[in-house]
mmCIF file of C-alpha atoms in Angstrom:
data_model
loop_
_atom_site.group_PDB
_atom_site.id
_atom_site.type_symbol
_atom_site.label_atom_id
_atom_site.label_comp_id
_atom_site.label_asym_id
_atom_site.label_seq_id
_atom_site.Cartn_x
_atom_site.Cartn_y
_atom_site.Cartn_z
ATOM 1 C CA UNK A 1 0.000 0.000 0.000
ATOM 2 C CA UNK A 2 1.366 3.152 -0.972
ATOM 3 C CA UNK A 3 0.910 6.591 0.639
ATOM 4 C CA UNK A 4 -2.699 6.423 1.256
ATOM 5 C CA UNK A 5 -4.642 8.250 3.810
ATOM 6 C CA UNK A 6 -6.703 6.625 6.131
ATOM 7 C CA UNK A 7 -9.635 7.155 4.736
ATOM 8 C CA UNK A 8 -8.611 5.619 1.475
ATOM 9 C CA UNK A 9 -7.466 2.513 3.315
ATOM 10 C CA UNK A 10 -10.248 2.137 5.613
ATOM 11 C CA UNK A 11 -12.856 1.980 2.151
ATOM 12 C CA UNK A 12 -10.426 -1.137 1.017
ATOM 13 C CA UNK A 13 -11.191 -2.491 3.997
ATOM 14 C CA UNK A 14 -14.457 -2.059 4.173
ATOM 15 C CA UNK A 15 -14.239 -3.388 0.637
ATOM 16 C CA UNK A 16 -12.619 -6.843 2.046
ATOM 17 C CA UNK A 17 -8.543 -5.946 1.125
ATOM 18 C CA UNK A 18 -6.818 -7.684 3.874
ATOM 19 C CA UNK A 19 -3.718 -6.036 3.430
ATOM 20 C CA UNK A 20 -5.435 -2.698 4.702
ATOM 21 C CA UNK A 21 -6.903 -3.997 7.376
ATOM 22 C CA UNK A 22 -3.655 -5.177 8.270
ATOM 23 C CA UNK A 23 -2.356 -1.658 8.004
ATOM 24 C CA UNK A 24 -4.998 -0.101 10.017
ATOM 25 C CA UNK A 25 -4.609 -2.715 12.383
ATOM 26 C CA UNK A 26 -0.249 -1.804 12.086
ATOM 27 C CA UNK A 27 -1.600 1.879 12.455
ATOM 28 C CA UNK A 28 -3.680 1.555 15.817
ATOM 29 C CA UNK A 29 -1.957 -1.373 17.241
ATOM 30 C CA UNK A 30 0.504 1.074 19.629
ATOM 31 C CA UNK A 31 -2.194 2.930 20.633
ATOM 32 C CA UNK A 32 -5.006 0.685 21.070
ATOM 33 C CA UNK A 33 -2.918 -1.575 23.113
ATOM 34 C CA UNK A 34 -1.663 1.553 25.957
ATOM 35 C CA UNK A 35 -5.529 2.368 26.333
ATOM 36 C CA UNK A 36 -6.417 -0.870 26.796
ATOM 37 C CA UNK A 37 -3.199 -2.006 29.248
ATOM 38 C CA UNK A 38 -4.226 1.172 31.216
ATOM 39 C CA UNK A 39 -8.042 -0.006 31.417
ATOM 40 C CA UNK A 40 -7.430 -3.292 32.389
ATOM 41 C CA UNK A 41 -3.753 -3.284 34.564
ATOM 42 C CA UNK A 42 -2.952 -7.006 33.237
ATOM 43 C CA UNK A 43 -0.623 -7.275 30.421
ATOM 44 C CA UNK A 44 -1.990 -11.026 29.272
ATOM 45 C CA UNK A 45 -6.097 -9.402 29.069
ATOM 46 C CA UNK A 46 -4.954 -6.057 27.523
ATOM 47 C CA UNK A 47 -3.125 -8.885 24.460
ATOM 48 C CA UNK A 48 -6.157 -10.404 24.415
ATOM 49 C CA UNK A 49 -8.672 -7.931 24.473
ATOM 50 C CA UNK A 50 -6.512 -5.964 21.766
ATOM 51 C CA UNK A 51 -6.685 -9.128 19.389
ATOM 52 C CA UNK A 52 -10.739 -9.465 20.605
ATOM 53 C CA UNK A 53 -11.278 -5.854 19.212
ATOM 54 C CA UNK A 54 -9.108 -6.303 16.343
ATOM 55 C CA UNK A 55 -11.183 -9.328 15.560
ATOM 56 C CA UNK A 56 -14.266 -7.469 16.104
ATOM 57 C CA UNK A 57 -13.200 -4.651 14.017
ATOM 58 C CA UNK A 58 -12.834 -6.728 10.961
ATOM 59 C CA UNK A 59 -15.677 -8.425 11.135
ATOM 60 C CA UNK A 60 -17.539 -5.159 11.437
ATOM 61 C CA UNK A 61 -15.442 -2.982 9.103
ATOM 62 C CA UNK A 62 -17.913 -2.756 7.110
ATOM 63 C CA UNK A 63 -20.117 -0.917 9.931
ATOM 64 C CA UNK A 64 -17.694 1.908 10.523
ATOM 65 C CA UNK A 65 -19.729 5.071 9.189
ATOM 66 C CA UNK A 66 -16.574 7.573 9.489
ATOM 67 C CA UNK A 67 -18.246 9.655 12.042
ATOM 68 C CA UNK A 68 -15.818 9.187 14.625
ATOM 69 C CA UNK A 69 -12.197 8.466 14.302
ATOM 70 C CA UNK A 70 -10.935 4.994 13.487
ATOM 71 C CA UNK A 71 -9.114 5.105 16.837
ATOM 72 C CA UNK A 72 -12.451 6.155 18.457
ATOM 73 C CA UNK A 73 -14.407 3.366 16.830
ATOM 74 C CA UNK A 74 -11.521 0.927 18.477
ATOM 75 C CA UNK A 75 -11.493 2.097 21.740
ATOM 76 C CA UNK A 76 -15.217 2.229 21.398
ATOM 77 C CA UNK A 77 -15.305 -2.253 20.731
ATOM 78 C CA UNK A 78 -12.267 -2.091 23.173
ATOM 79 C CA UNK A 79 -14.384 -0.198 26.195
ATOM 80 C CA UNK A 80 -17.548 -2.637 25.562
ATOM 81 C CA UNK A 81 -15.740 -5.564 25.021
ATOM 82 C CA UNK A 82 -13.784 -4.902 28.655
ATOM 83 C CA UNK A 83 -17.080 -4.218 30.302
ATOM 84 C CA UNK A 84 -19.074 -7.287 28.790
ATOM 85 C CA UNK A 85 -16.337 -9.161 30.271
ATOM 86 C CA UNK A 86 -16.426 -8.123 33.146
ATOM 87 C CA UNK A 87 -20.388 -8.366 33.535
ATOM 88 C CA UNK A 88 -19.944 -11.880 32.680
ATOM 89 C CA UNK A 89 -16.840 -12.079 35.715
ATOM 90 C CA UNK A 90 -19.370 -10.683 38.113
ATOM 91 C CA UNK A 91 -22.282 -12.775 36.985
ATOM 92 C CA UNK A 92 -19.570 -16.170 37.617
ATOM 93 C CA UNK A 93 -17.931 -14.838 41.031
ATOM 94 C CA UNK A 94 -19.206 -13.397 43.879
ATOM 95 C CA UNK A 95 -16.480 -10.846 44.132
ATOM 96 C CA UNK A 96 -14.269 -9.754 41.567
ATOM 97 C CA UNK A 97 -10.282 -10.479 42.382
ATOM 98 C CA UNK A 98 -8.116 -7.736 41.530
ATOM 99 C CA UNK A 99 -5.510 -9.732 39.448
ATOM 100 C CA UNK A 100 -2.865 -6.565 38.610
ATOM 101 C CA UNK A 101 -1.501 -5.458 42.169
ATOM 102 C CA UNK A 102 1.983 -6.081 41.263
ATOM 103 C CA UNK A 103 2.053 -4.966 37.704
ATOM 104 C CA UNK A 104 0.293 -1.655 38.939
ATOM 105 C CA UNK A 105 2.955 -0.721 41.376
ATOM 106 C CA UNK A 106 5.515 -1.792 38.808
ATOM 107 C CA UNK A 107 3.731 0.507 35.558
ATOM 108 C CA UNK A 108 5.828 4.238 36.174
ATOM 109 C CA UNK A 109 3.742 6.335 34.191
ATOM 110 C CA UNK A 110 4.565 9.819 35.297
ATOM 111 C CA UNK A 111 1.725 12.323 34.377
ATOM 112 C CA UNK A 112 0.810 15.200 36.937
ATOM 113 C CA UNK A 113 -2.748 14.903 38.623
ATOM 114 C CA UNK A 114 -3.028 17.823 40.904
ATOM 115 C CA UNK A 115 0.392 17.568 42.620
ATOM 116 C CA UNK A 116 0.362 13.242 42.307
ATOM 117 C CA UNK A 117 2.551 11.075 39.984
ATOM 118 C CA UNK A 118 0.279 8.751 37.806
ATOM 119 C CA UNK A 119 1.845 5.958 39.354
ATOM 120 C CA UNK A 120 0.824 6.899 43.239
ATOM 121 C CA UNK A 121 -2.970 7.275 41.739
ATOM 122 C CA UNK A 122 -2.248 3.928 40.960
ATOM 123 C CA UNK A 123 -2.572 2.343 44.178
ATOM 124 C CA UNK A 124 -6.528 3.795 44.401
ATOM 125 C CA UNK A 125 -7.335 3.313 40.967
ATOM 126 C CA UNK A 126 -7.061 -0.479 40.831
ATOM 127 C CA UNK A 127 -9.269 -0.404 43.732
ATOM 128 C CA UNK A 128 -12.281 1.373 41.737
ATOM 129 C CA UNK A 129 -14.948 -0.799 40.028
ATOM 130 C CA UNK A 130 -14.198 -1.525 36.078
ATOM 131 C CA UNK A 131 -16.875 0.721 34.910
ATOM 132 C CA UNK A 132 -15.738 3.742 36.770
ATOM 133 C CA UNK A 133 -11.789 3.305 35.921
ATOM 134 C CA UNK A 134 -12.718 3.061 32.110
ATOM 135 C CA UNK A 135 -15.049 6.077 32.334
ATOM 136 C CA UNK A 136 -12.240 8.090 34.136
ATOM 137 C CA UNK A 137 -9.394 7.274 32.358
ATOM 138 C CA UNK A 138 -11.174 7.911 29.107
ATOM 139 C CA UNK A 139 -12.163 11.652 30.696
ATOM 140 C CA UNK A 140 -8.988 12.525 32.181
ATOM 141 C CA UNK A 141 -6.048 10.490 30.457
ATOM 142 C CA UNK A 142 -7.595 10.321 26.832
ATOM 143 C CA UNK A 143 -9.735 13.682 26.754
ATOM 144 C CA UNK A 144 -13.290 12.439 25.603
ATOM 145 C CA UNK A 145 -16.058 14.436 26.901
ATOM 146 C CA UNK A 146 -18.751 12.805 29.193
ATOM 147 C CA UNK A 147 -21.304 12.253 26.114
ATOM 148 C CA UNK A 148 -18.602 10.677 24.204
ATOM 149 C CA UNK A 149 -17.694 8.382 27.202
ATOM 150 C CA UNK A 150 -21.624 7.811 27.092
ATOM 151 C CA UNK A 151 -21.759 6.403 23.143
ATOM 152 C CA UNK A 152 -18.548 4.375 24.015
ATOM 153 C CA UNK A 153 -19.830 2.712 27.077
ATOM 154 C CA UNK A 154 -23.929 2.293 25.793
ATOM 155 C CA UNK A 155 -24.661 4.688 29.425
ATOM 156 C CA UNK A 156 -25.989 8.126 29.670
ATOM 157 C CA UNK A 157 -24.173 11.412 29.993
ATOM 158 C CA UNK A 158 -25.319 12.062 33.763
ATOM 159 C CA UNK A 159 -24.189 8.416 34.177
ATOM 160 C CA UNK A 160 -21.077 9.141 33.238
ATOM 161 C CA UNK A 161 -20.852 12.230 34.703
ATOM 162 C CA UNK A 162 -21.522 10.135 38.232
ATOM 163 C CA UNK A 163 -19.240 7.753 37.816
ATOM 164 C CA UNK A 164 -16.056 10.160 37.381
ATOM 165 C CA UNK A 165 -17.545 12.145 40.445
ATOM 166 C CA UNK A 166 -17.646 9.596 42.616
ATOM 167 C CA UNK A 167 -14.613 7.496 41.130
ATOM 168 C CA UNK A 168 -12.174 10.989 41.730
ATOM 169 C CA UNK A 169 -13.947 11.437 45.346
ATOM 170 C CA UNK A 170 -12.620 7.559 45.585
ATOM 171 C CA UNK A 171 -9.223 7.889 44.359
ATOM 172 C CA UNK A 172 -8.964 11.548 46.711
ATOM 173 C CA UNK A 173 -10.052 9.824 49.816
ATOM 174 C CA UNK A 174 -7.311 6.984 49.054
ATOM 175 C CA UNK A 175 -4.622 9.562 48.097
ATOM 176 C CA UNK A 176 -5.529 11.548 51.552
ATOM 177 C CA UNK A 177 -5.067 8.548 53.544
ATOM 178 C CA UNK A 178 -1.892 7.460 51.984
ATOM 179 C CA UNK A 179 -0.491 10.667 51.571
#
Protein backbone atom coordinates (compact mmCIF):
# COMPACT_ATOMS: atom_id res chain seq x y z
CA UNK A 1 0.00 0.00 0.00
CA UNK A 2 1.37 3.15 -0.97
CA UNK A 3 0.91 6.59 0.64
CA UNK A 4 -2.70 6.42 1.26
CA UNK A 5 -4.64 8.25 3.81
CA UNK A 6 -6.70 6.62 6.13
CA UNK A 7 -9.64 7.16 4.74
CA UNK A 8 -8.61 5.62 1.48
CA UNK A 9 -7.47 2.51 3.32
CA UNK A 10 -10.25 2.14 5.61
CA UNK A 11 -12.86 1.98 2.15
CA UNK A 12 -10.43 -1.14 1.02
CA UNK A 13 -11.19 -2.49 4.00
CA UNK A 14 -14.46 -2.06 4.17
CA UNK A 15 -14.24 -3.39 0.64
CA UNK A 16 -12.62 -6.84 2.05
CA UNK A 17 -8.54 -5.95 1.12
CA UNK A 18 -6.82 -7.68 3.87
CA UNK A 19 -3.72 -6.04 3.43
CA UNK A 20 -5.43 -2.70 4.70
CA UNK A 21 -6.90 -4.00 7.38
CA UNK A 22 -3.66 -5.18 8.27
CA UNK A 23 -2.36 -1.66 8.00
CA UNK A 24 -5.00 -0.10 10.02
CA UNK A 25 -4.61 -2.72 12.38
CA UNK A 26 -0.25 -1.80 12.09
CA UNK A 27 -1.60 1.88 12.46
CA UNK A 28 -3.68 1.55 15.82
CA UNK A 29 -1.96 -1.37 17.24
CA UNK A 30 0.50 1.07 19.63
CA UNK A 31 -2.19 2.93 20.63
CA UNK A 32 -5.01 0.68 21.07
CA UNK A 33 -2.92 -1.58 23.11
CA UNK A 34 -1.66 1.55 25.96
CA UNK A 35 -5.53 2.37 26.33
CA UNK A 36 -6.42 -0.87 26.80
CA UNK A 37 -3.20 -2.01 29.25
CA UNK A 38 -4.23 1.17 31.22
CA UNK A 39 -8.04 -0.01 31.42
CA UNK A 40 -7.43 -3.29 32.39
CA UNK A 41 -3.75 -3.28 34.56
CA UNK A 42 -2.95 -7.01 33.24
CA UNK A 43 -0.62 -7.27 30.42
CA UNK A 44 -1.99 -11.03 29.27
CA UNK A 45 -6.10 -9.40 29.07
CA UNK A 46 -4.95 -6.06 27.52
CA UNK A 47 -3.13 -8.89 24.46
CA UNK A 48 -6.16 -10.40 24.42
CA UNK A 49 -8.67 -7.93 24.47
CA UNK A 50 -6.51 -5.96 21.77
CA UNK A 51 -6.68 -9.13 19.39
CA UNK A 52 -10.74 -9.46 20.61
CA UNK A 53 -11.28 -5.85 19.21
CA UNK A 54 -9.11 -6.30 16.34
CA UNK A 55 -11.18 -9.33 15.56
CA UNK A 56 -14.27 -7.47 16.10
CA UNK A 57 -13.20 -4.65 14.02
CA UNK A 58 -12.83 -6.73 10.96
CA UNK A 59 -15.68 -8.42 11.14
CA UNK A 60 -17.54 -5.16 11.44
CA UNK A 61 -15.44 -2.98 9.10
CA UNK A 62 -17.91 -2.76 7.11
CA UNK A 63 -20.12 -0.92 9.93
CA UNK A 64 -17.69 1.91 10.52
CA UNK A 65 -19.73 5.07 9.19
CA UNK A 66 -16.57 7.57 9.49
CA UNK A 67 -18.25 9.65 12.04
CA UNK A 68 -15.82 9.19 14.63
CA UNK A 69 -12.20 8.47 14.30
CA UNK A 70 -10.93 4.99 13.49
CA UNK A 71 -9.11 5.11 16.84
CA UNK A 72 -12.45 6.15 18.46
CA UNK A 73 -14.41 3.37 16.83
CA UNK A 74 -11.52 0.93 18.48
CA UNK A 75 -11.49 2.10 21.74
CA UNK A 76 -15.22 2.23 21.40
CA UNK A 77 -15.31 -2.25 20.73
CA UNK A 78 -12.27 -2.09 23.17
CA UNK A 79 -14.38 -0.20 26.19
CA UNK A 80 -17.55 -2.64 25.56
CA UNK A 81 -15.74 -5.56 25.02
CA UNK A 82 -13.78 -4.90 28.65
CA UNK A 83 -17.08 -4.22 30.30
CA UNK A 84 -19.07 -7.29 28.79
CA UNK A 85 -16.34 -9.16 30.27
CA UNK A 86 -16.43 -8.12 33.15
CA UNK A 87 -20.39 -8.37 33.54
CA UNK A 88 -19.94 -11.88 32.68
CA UNK A 89 -16.84 -12.08 35.72
CA UNK A 90 -19.37 -10.68 38.11
CA UNK A 91 -22.28 -12.78 36.98
CA UNK A 92 -19.57 -16.17 37.62
CA UNK A 93 -17.93 -14.84 41.03
CA UNK A 94 -19.21 -13.40 43.88
CA UNK A 95 -16.48 -10.85 44.13
CA UNK A 96 -14.27 -9.75 41.57
CA UNK A 97 -10.28 -10.48 42.38
CA UNK A 98 -8.12 -7.74 41.53
CA UNK A 99 -5.51 -9.73 39.45
CA UNK A 100 -2.87 -6.56 38.61
CA UNK A 101 -1.50 -5.46 42.17
CA UNK A 102 1.98 -6.08 41.26
CA UNK A 103 2.05 -4.97 37.70
CA UNK A 104 0.29 -1.66 38.94
CA UNK A 105 2.95 -0.72 41.38
CA UNK A 106 5.51 -1.79 38.81
CA UNK A 107 3.73 0.51 35.56
CA UNK A 108 5.83 4.24 36.17
CA UNK A 109 3.74 6.34 34.19
CA UNK A 110 4.56 9.82 35.30
CA UNK A 111 1.72 12.32 34.38
CA UNK A 112 0.81 15.20 36.94
CA UNK A 113 -2.75 14.90 38.62
CA UNK A 114 -3.03 17.82 40.90
CA UNK A 115 0.39 17.57 42.62
CA UNK A 116 0.36 13.24 42.31
CA UNK A 117 2.55 11.08 39.98
CA UNK A 118 0.28 8.75 37.81
CA UNK A 119 1.85 5.96 39.35
CA UNK A 120 0.82 6.90 43.24
CA UNK A 121 -2.97 7.28 41.74
CA UNK A 122 -2.25 3.93 40.96
CA UNK A 123 -2.57 2.34 44.18
CA UNK A 124 -6.53 3.79 44.40
CA UNK A 125 -7.34 3.31 40.97
CA UNK A 126 -7.06 -0.48 40.83
CA UNK A 127 -9.27 -0.40 43.73
CA UNK A 128 -12.28 1.37 41.74
CA UNK A 129 -14.95 -0.80 40.03
CA UNK A 130 -14.20 -1.53 36.08
CA UNK A 131 -16.88 0.72 34.91
CA UNK A 132 -15.74 3.74 36.77
CA UNK A 133 -11.79 3.31 35.92
CA UNK A 134 -12.72 3.06 32.11
CA UNK A 135 -15.05 6.08 32.33
CA UNK A 136 -12.24 8.09 34.14
CA UNK A 137 -9.39 7.27 32.36
CA UNK A 138 -11.17 7.91 29.11
CA UNK A 139 -12.16 11.65 30.70
CA UNK A 140 -8.99 12.52 32.18
CA UNK A 141 -6.05 10.49 30.46
CA UNK A 142 -7.60 10.32 26.83
CA UNK A 143 -9.74 13.68 26.75
CA UNK A 144 -13.29 12.44 25.60
CA UNK A 145 -16.06 14.44 26.90
CA UNK A 146 -18.75 12.81 29.19
CA UNK A 147 -21.30 12.25 26.11
CA UNK A 148 -18.60 10.68 24.20
CA UNK A 149 -17.69 8.38 27.20
CA UNK A 150 -21.62 7.81 27.09
CA UNK A 151 -21.76 6.40 23.14
CA UNK A 152 -18.55 4.38 24.02
CA UNK A 153 -19.83 2.71 27.08
CA UNK A 154 -23.93 2.29 25.79
CA UNK A 155 -24.66 4.69 29.43
CA UNK A 156 -25.99 8.13 29.67
CA UNK A 157 -24.17 11.41 29.99
CA UNK A 158 -25.32 12.06 33.76
CA UNK A 159 -24.19 8.42 34.18
CA UNK A 160 -21.08 9.14 33.24
CA UNK A 161 -20.85 12.23 34.70
CA UNK A 162 -21.52 10.13 38.23
CA UNK A 163 -19.24 7.75 37.82
CA UNK A 164 -16.06 10.16 37.38
CA UNK A 165 -17.54 12.14 40.44
CA UNK A 166 -17.65 9.60 42.62
CA UNK A 167 -14.61 7.50 41.13
CA UNK A 168 -12.17 10.99 41.73
CA UNK A 169 -13.95 11.44 45.35
CA UNK A 170 -12.62 7.56 45.58
CA UNK A 171 -9.22 7.89 44.36
CA UNK A 172 -8.96 11.55 46.71
CA UNK A 173 -10.05 9.82 49.82
CA UNK A 174 -7.31 6.98 49.05
CA UNK A 175 -4.62 9.56 48.10
CA UNK A 176 -5.53 11.55 51.55
CA UNK A 177 -5.07 8.55 53.54
CA UNK A 178 -1.89 7.46 51.98
CA UNK A 179 -0.49 10.67 51.57
Amino acid sequence: MAELDELEIIKYAQQGDQDAFAKLFQIHYSFLYKYVLKMTLNQQTAEDLVQDTMLKGYDNIKKYNGQSKFSTWLITIATRLYLDQQRKKKREWFWQKNESVELSRSLNWKLAYKGFEWSDIMEGFEKLKSEVRAAILLKHYYGYTNEEIGNMMGIREGTVKSRIHNGMKELRKELMQDG
